[in-house]
């Protein structure tokens, strides 16, 4: 019961905090699931919460979706996610380049994590450097951008930061940015989870159904509160939230902490 309440609180808080950025729920939630479950089960449970939460958010913000941007970016993302998810099992066999221990817990730095972290930092610079901040992506960047975002999402689960970085430069309103990102996230989630579940065994979803349902409902609550606050925030606030989270997650990823 204690772990159920703990995970529910984390899910609600993370869902609220990441509603505006369009990413981060899985990154925040997975380490807490790992405290109570094997990594394979933690990834599966997090993926389910993430997917259902995105479905719920689509209901809340569906009127603001930019279908032109979402479908072009999302379809390319699906192709990239499928390729990345397939390669995940090959990359998992490559040894870490650096391993260290903190408080009896082992962390590893891999080439894959460093590559993704570097890409995230590059995109964050587009929101920090004044000259780069003025750049707007053309529509023809949506397809390669979607593929790259989806590919790394399938490969590591960290596709949200890259997706948000691309979408920030597409000239969308704050409502359109959030809603379109959610649509794309759903498309990529469905793809990568379908691959994961065909490759993973011993996940024991039904054994943890009460905790899972509690986490999903709590995440719904966080998303609902976020949607009520949407009118009170500015696009500048959204851009700042995205940039800060991209940098923080990039640093944690590059250090092997996530």
mmCIF file of C-alpha atoms in Angstrom:
data_model
loop_
_atom_site.group_PDB
_atom_site.id
_atom_site.type_symbol
_atom_site.label_atom_id
_atom_site.label_comp_id
_atom_site.label_asym_id
_atom_site.label_seq_id
_atom_site.Cartn_x
_atom_site.Cartn_y
_atom_site.Cartn_z
ATOM 1 C CA UNK A 1 0.000 0.000 0.000
ATOM 2 C CA UNK A 2 2.861 2.385 0.843
ATOM 3 C CA UNK A 3 4.488 1.942 -2.556
ATOM 4 C CA UNK A 4 1.124 2.476 -4.291
ATOM 5 C CA UNK A 5 0.554 5.810 -2.521
ATOM 6 C CA UNK A 6 4.151 6.877 -3.142
ATOM 7 C CA UNK A 7 4.022 6.097 -6.875
ATOM 8 C CA UNK A 8 0.601 7.789 -7.173
ATOM 9 C CA UNK A 9 1.941 11.022 -5.659
ATOM 10 C CA UNK A 10 4.988 10.974 -7.931
ATOM 11 C CA UNK A 11 2.825 10.279 -11.010
ATOM 12 C CA UNK A 12 0.461 13.178 -10.260
ATOM 13 C CA UNK A 13 3.283 15.623 -9.560
ATOM 14 C CA UNK A 14 5.329 14.592 -12.606
ATOM 15 C CA UNK A 15 2.277 14.747 -14.880
ATOM 16 C CA UNK A 16 1.520 18.294 -13.767
ATOM 17 C CA UNK A 17 5.118 19.492 -14.037
ATOM 18 C CA UNK A 18 5.624 18.005 -17.496
ATOM 19 C CA UNK A 19 2.263 18.982 -18.985
ATOM 20 C CA UNK A 20 3.721 22.199 -20.413
ATOM 21 C CA UNK A 21 7.053 20.792 -21.588
ATOM 22 C CA UNK A 22 5.544 17.834 -23.429
ATOM 23 C CA UNK A 23 8.104 15.420 -21.999
ATOM 24 C CA UNK A 24 9.661 14.194 -18.771
ATOM 25 C CA UNK A 25 6.929 12.027 -17.221
ATOM 26 C CA UNK A 26 8.635 8.773 -18.122
ATOM 27 C CA UNK A 27 12.062 10.107 -17.180
ATOM 28 C CA UNK A 28 10.847 11.102 -13.726
ATOM 29 C CA UNK A 29 8.595 8.104 -13.082
ATOM 30 C CA UNK A 30 10.878 5.256 -14.187
ATOM 31 C CA UNK A 31 13.498 5.657 -11.414
ATOM 32 C CA UNK A 32 10.747 5.526 -8.780
ATOM 33 C CA UNK A 33 9.277 2.350 -10.274
ATOM 34 C CA UNK A 34 12.791 0.868 -10.262
ATOM 35 C CA UNK A 35 12.874 1.332 -6.475
ATOM 36 C CA UNK A 36 10.159 -1.325 -6.143
ATOM 37 C CA UNK A 37 10.363 -3.475 -9.293
ATOM 38 C CA UNK A 38 12.887 -5.077 -11.660
ATOM 39 C CA UNK A 39 13.987 -2.746 -14.472
ATOM 40 C CA UNK A 40 12.011 -4.627 -17.133
ATOM 41 C CA UNK A 41 8.788 -4.351 -15.128
ATOM 42 C CA UNK A 42 9.505 -0.700 -14.280
ATOM 43 C CA UNK A 43 9.909 0.195 -17.961
ATOM 44 C CA UNK A 44 6.674 -1.564 -18.872
ATOM 45 C CA UNK A 45 4.640 0.030 -16.071
ATOM 46 C CA UNK A 46 6.013 3.479 -16.860
ATOM 47 C CA UNK A 47 5.241 3.019 -20.541
ATOM 48 C CA UNK A 48 1.627 2.144 -19.818
ATOM 49 C CA UNK A 49 1.130 5.128 -17.501
ATOM 50 C CA UNK A 50 2.779 7.378 -20.094
ATOM 51 C CA UNK A 51 0.557 6.150 -22.921
ATOM 52 C CA UNK A 52 -2.745 6.361 -21.029
ATOM 53 C CA UNK A 53 -1.811 9.791 -19.706
ATOM 54 C CA UNK A 54 -1.180 11.024 -23.236
ATOM 55 C CA UNK A 55 -4.539 9.632 -24.386
ATOM 56 C CA UNK A 56 -6.217 11.542 -21.580
ATOM 57 C CA UNK A 57 -4.351 14.752 -22.427
ATOM 58 C CA UNK A 58 -5.453 14.486 -26.051
ATOM 59 C CA UNK A 59 -9.066 14.596 -24.856
ATOM 60 C CA UNK A 60 -8.264 17.768 -22.905
ATOM 61 C CA UNK A 61 -6.442 19.665 -25.676
ATOM 62 C CA UNK A 62 -7.607 18.021 -28.937
ATOM 63 C CA UNK A 63 -9.052 21.275 -30.347
ATOM 64 C CA UNK A 64 -5.593 22.838 -30.507
ATOM 65 C CA UNK A 65 -3.813 20.065 -32.417
ATOM 66 C CA UNK A 66 -2.009 21.143 -35.599
ATOM 67 C CA UNK A 67 -2.789 18.092 -37.706
ATOM 68 C CA UNK A 68 -0.522 19.191 -40.556
ATOM 69 C CA UNK A 69 2.508 19.367 -38.280
ATOM 70 C CA UNK A 70 1.458 16.453 -36.090
ATOM 71 C CA UNK A 71 0.867 13.901 -38.823
ATOM 72 C CA UNK A 72 3.967 14.758 -40.852
ATOM 73 C CA UNK A 73 6.191 14.735 -37.786
ATOM 74 C CA UNK A 74 4.384 11.813 -36.154
ATOM 75 C CA UNK A 75 4.383 9.397 -39.095
ATOM 76 C CA UNK A 76 8.114 9.949 -39.551
ATOM 77 C CA UNK A 77 8.430 9.481 -35.781
ATOM 78 C CA UNK A 78 6.653 6.125 -35.959
ATOM 79 C CA UNK A 79 9.110 4.863 -38.569
ATOM 80 C CA UNK A 80 12.019 6.135 -36.498
ATOM 81 C CA UNK A 81 10.600 4.677 -33.267
ATOM 82 C CA UNK A 82 10.201 1.240 -34.816
ATOM 83 C CA UNK A 83 13.789 1.288 -36.092
ATOM 84 C CA UNK A 84 15.117 2.556 -32.766
ATOM 85 C CA UNK A 85 13.160 0.040 -30.693
ATOM 86 C CA UNK A 86 14.491 -2.810 -32.812
ATOM 87 C CA UNK A 87 18.055 -1.568 -32.395
ATOM 88 C CA UNK A 88 17.609 -1.181 -28.628
ATOM 89 C CA UNK A 89 18.255 -4.874 -28.087
ATOM 90 C CA UNK A 90 21.454 -4.719 -30.140
ATOM 91 C CA UNK A 91 22.789 -1.609 -28.402
ATOM 92 C CA UNK A 92 22.083 -3.156 -24.997
ATOM 93 C CA UNK A 93 24.893 -5.623 -25.681
ATOM 94 C CA UNK A 94 27.503 -2.872 -26.143
ATOM 95 C CA UNK A 95 29.506 -2.441 -22.908
ATOM 96 C CA UNK A 96 29.454 0.859 -21.025
ATOM 97 C CA UNK A 97 32.441 3.169 -21.504
ATOM 98 C CA UNK A 98 32.444 4.170 -17.842
ATOM 99 C CA UNK A 99 30.898 2.672 -14.708
ATOM 100 C CA UNK A 100 30.867 4.151 -11.207
ATOM 101 C CA UNK A 101 29.119 3.620 -7.876
ATOM 102 C CA UNK A 102 27.355 6.067 -5.538
ATOM 103 C CA UNK A 103 25.849 4.844 -2.263
ATOM 104 C CA UNK A 104 26.067 1.194 -3.326
ATOM 105 C CA UNK A 105 24.191 1.919 -6.563
ATOM 106 C CA UNK A 106 25.974 1.437 -9.886
ATOM 107 C CA UNK A 107 25.622 3.886 -12.771
ATOM 108 C CA UNK A 108 26.906 3.497 -16.307
ATOM 109 C CA UNK A 109 27.795 5.930 -19.067
ATOM 110 C CA UNK A 110 27.216 4.590 -22.566
ATOM 111 C CA UNK A 111 27.928 5.928 -26.033
ATOM 112 C CA UNK A 112 24.192 6.036 -26.735
ATOM 113 C CA UNK A 113 23.478 8.186 -23.668
ATOM 114 C CA UNK A 114 26.285 10.583 -24.571
ATOM 115 C CA UNK A 115 25.027 10.961 -28.155
ATOM 116 C CA UNK A 116 21.462 11.712 -27.034
ATOM 117 C CA UNK A 117 22.678 14.096 -24.317
ATOM 118 C CA UNK A 118 24.819 15.978 -26.856
ATOM 119 C CA UNK A 119 21.884 16.327 -29.253
ATOM 120 C CA UNK A 120 19.673 17.629 -26.456
ATOM 121 C CA UNK A 121 22.237 20.252 -25.460
ATOM 122 C CA UNK A 122 22.573 21.396 -29.086
ATOM 123 C CA UNK A 123 18.807 21.883 -29.339
ATOM 124 C CA UNK A 124 18.731 23.667 -25.983
ATOM 125 C CA UNK A 125 21.207 26.188 -27.386
ATOM 126 C CA UNK A 126 18.549 27.199 -29.915
ATOM 127 C CA UNK A 127 16.544 28.568 -26.976
ATOM 128 C CA UNK A 128 19.485 30.187 -25.164
ATOM 129 C CA UNK A 129 21.703 31.794 -27.826
ATOM 130 C CA UNK A 130 19.934 34.954 -29.102
ATOM 131 C CA UNK A 131 20.954 34.473 -32.745
ATOM 132 C CA UNK A 132 19.844 30.844 -32.766
ATOM 133 C CA UNK A 133 16.645 31.668 -30.897
ATOM 134 C CA UNK A 134 15.393 33.687 -33.886
ATOM 135 C CA UNK A 135 15.641 30.705 -36.230
ATOM 136 C CA UNK A 136 12.370 29.081 -37.297
ATOM 137 C CA UNK A 137 12.387 25.629 -38.882
ATOM 138 C CA UNK A 138 10.830 25.240 -42.310
ATOM 139 C CA UNK A 139 8.055 22.694 -42.814
ATOM 140 C CA UNK A 140 10.418 20.411 -44.735
ATOM 141 C CA UNK A 141 12.364 19.778 -41.511
ATOM 142 C CA UNK A 142 9.356 18.034 -39.940
ATOM 143 C CA UNK A 143 9.955 14.652 -41.565
ATOM 144 C CA UNK A 144 13.681 14.284 -40.719
ATOM 145 C CA UNK A 145 13.010 15.867 -37.329
ATOM 146 C CA UNK A 146 10.244 13.377 -36.635
ATOM 147 C CA UNK A 147 12.410 10.447 -37.665
ATOM 148 C CA UNK A 148 15.339 11.514 -35.464
ATOM 149 C CA UNK A 149 13.061 12.154 -32.487
ATOM 150 C CA UNK A 150 11.204 8.860 -32.907
ATOM 151 C CA UNK A 151 14.406 6.900 -33.495
ATOM 152 C CA UNK A 152 15.987 7.989 -30.233
ATOM 153 C CA UNK A 153 12.658 7.541 -28.493
ATOM 154 C CA UNK A 154 12.492 3.928 -29.572
ATOM 155 C CA UNK A 155 16.147 3.430 -28.758
ATOM 156 C CA UNK A 156 16.157 4.958 -25.287
ATOM 157 C CA UNK A 157 12.678 6.225 -24.409
ATOM 158 C CA UNK A 158 14.009 9.807 -24.378
ATOM 159 C CA UNK A 159 12.289 11.176 -27.471
ATOM 160 C CA UNK A 160 10.199 13.876 -25.821
ATOM 161 C CA UNK A 161 12.991 16.421 -25.381
ATOM 162 C CA UNK A 162 14.069 16.208 -29.018
ATOM 163 C CA UNK A 163 10.455 16.362 -30.190
ATOM 164 C CA UNK A 164 9.743 19.464 -28.112
ATOM 165 C CA UNK A 165 12.947 21.110 -29.318
ATOM 166 C CA UNK A 166 11.840 20.678 -32.933
ATOM 167 C CA UNK A 167 8.256 21.779 -32.319
ATOM 168 C CA UNK A 168 9.333 24.963 -30.534
ATOM 169 C CA UNK A 169 10.757 26.142 -33.849
ATOM 170 C CA UNK A 170 7.646 25.413 -35.915
ATOM 171 C CA UNK A 171 5.860 28.665 -35.074
ATOM 172 C CA UNK A 172 3.040 27.026 -33.099
ATOM 173 C CA UNK A 173 1.047 28.761 -30.368
ATOM 174 C CA UNK A 174 1.534 27.502 -26.804
ATOM 175 C CA UNK A 175 -1.748 25.553 -27.091
ATOM 176 C CA UNK A 176 -0.766 24.134 -30.469
ATOM 177 C CA UNK A 177 2.719 23.226 -29.263
ATOM 178 C CA UNK A 178 1.388 21.273 -26.275
ATOM 179 C CA UNK A 179 -1.498 19.577 -28.110
ATOM 180 C CA UNK A 180 0.525 18.615 -31.187
ATOM 181 C CA UNK A 181 3.344 17.246 -29.039
ATOM 182 C CA UNK A 182 0.874 15.059 -27.167
ATOM 183 C CA UNK A 183 -0.525 13.662 -30.435
ATOM 184 C CA UNK A 184 2.964 12.784 -31.662
ATOM 185 C CA UNK A 185 3.890 11.256 -28.283
ATOM 186 C CA UNK A 186 0.892 8.923 -28.508
ATOM 187 C CA UNK A 187 1.908 7.769 -31.977
ATOM 188 C CA UNK A 188 5.485 7.059 -30.910
ATOM 189 C CA UNK A 189 4.415 5.415 -27.618
ATOM 190 C CA UNK A 190 2.129 2.962 -29.408
ATOM 191 C CA UNK A 191 4.966 1.998 -31.743
ATOM 192 C CA UNK A 192 7.734 1.495 -29.219
ATOM 193 C CA UNK A 193 5.526 -0.263 -26.657
ATOM 194 C CA UNK A 194 4.338 -2.743 -29.268
ATOM 195 C CA UNK A 195 7.974 -3.662 -29.917
ATOM 196 C CA UNK A 196 8.945 -3.744 -26.239
ATOM 197 C CA UNK A 197 6.095 -6.056 -25.249
ATOM 198 C CA UNK A 198 6.899 -8.545 -27.994
ATOM 199 C CA UNK A 199 10.494 -8.747 -26.741
ATOM 200 C CA UNK A 200 10.081 -8.563 -22.961
ATOM 201 C CA UNK A 201 9.076 -11.459 -20.741
ATOM 202 C CA UNK A 202 8.127 -11.739 -17.101
ATOM 203 C CA UNK A 203 6.634 -8.244 -16.898
ATOM 204 C CA UNK A 204 3.827 -9.323 -14.538
ATOM 205 C CA UNK A 205 1.459 -6.473 -15.355
ATOM 206 C CA UNK A 206 -1.591 -8.109 -13.765
ATOM 207 C CA UNK A 207 0.288 -8.709 -10.530
ATOM 208 C CA UNK A 208 0.640 -4.953 -10.159
ATOM 209 C CA UNK A 209 -2.723 -3.841 -11.534
ATOM 210 C CA UNK A 210 -3.781 -1.856 -8.431
ATOM 211 C CA UNK A 211 -0.557 0.163 -8.405
ATOM 212 C CA UNK A 212 -0.779 0.668 -12.171
ATOM 213 C CA UNK A 213 -4.373 1.928 -12.068
ATOM 214 C CA UNK A 214 -3.528 4.245 -9.167
ATOM 215 C CA UNK A 215 -0.582 5.705 -11.082
ATOM 216 C CA UNK A 216 -2.665 6.203 -14.240
ATOM 217 C CA UNK A 217 -5.509 7.947 -12.383
ATOM 218 C CA UNK A 218 -3.043 10.130 -10.461
ATOM 219 C CA UNK A 219 -1.317 11.114 -13.696
ATOM 220 C CA UNK A 220 -4.739 12.014 -15.122
ATOM 221 C CA UNK A 221 -5.284 14.326 -12.149
ATOM 222 C CA UNK A 222 -1.951 16.051 -12.724
ATOM 223 C CA UNK A 223 -2.688 16.528 -16.434
ATOM 224 C CA UNK A 224 -6.155 17.903 -15.683
ATOM 225 C CA UNK A 225 -4.742 20.506 -13.299
ATOM 226 C CA UNK A 226 -2.158 21.431 -15.940
ATOM 227 C CA UNK A 227 -4.877 21.953 -18.541
ATOM 228 C CA UNK A 228 -6.733 24.300 -16.171
ATOM 229 C CA UNK A 229 -3.562 26.379 -15.764
ATOM 230 C CA UNK A 230 -2.822 26.527 -19.498
ATOM 231 C CA UNK A 231 -4.560 29.873 -20.091
ATOM 232 C CA UNK A 232 -2.529 31.472 -17.309
ATOM 233 C CA UNK A 233 0.908 30.718 -18.763
ATOM 234 C CA UNK A 234 2.738 32.323 -21.687
ATOM 235 C CA UNK A 235 4.662 30.791 -24.580
ATOM 236 C CA UNK A 236 7.797 32.248 -23.016
ATOM 237 C CA UNK A 237 7.114 30.269 -19.843
ATOM 238 C CA UNK A 238 6.635 27.090 -21.879
ATOM 239 C CA UNK A 239 9.880 27.700 -23.792
ATOM 240 C CA UNK A 240 11.795 28.275 -20.553
ATOM 241 C CA UNK A 241 10.381 25.109 -18.956
ATOM 242 C CA UNK A 242 11.308 23.060 -22.029
ATOM 243 C CA UNK A 243 14.835 24.490 -22.182
ATOM 244 C CA UNK A 244 15.577 23.916 -18.487
ATOM 245 C CA UNK A 245 14.248 20.345 -18.567
ATOM 246 C CA UNK A 246 16.202 19.552 -21.737
ATOM 247 C CA UNK A 247 19.457 20.698 -20.127
ATOM 248 C CA UNK A 248 18.783 18.934 -16.804
ATOM 249 C CA UNK A 249 17.828 15.651 -18.456
ATOM 250 C CA UNK A 250 20.790 15.891 -20.856
ATOM 251 C CA UNK A 251 23.203 16.300 -17.933
ATOM 252 C CA UNK A 252 21.642 13.405 -15.988
ATOM 253 C CA UNK A 253 21.625 11.214 -19.085
ATOM 254 C CA UNK A 254 25.202 12.012 -20.022
ATOM 255 C CA UNK A 255 26.313 11.256 -16.462
ATOM 256 C CA UNK A 256 24.564 7.888 -16.587
ATOM 257 C CA UNK A 257 22.193 8.762 -13.755
ATOM 258 C CA UNK A 258 19.119 8.014 -15.897
#
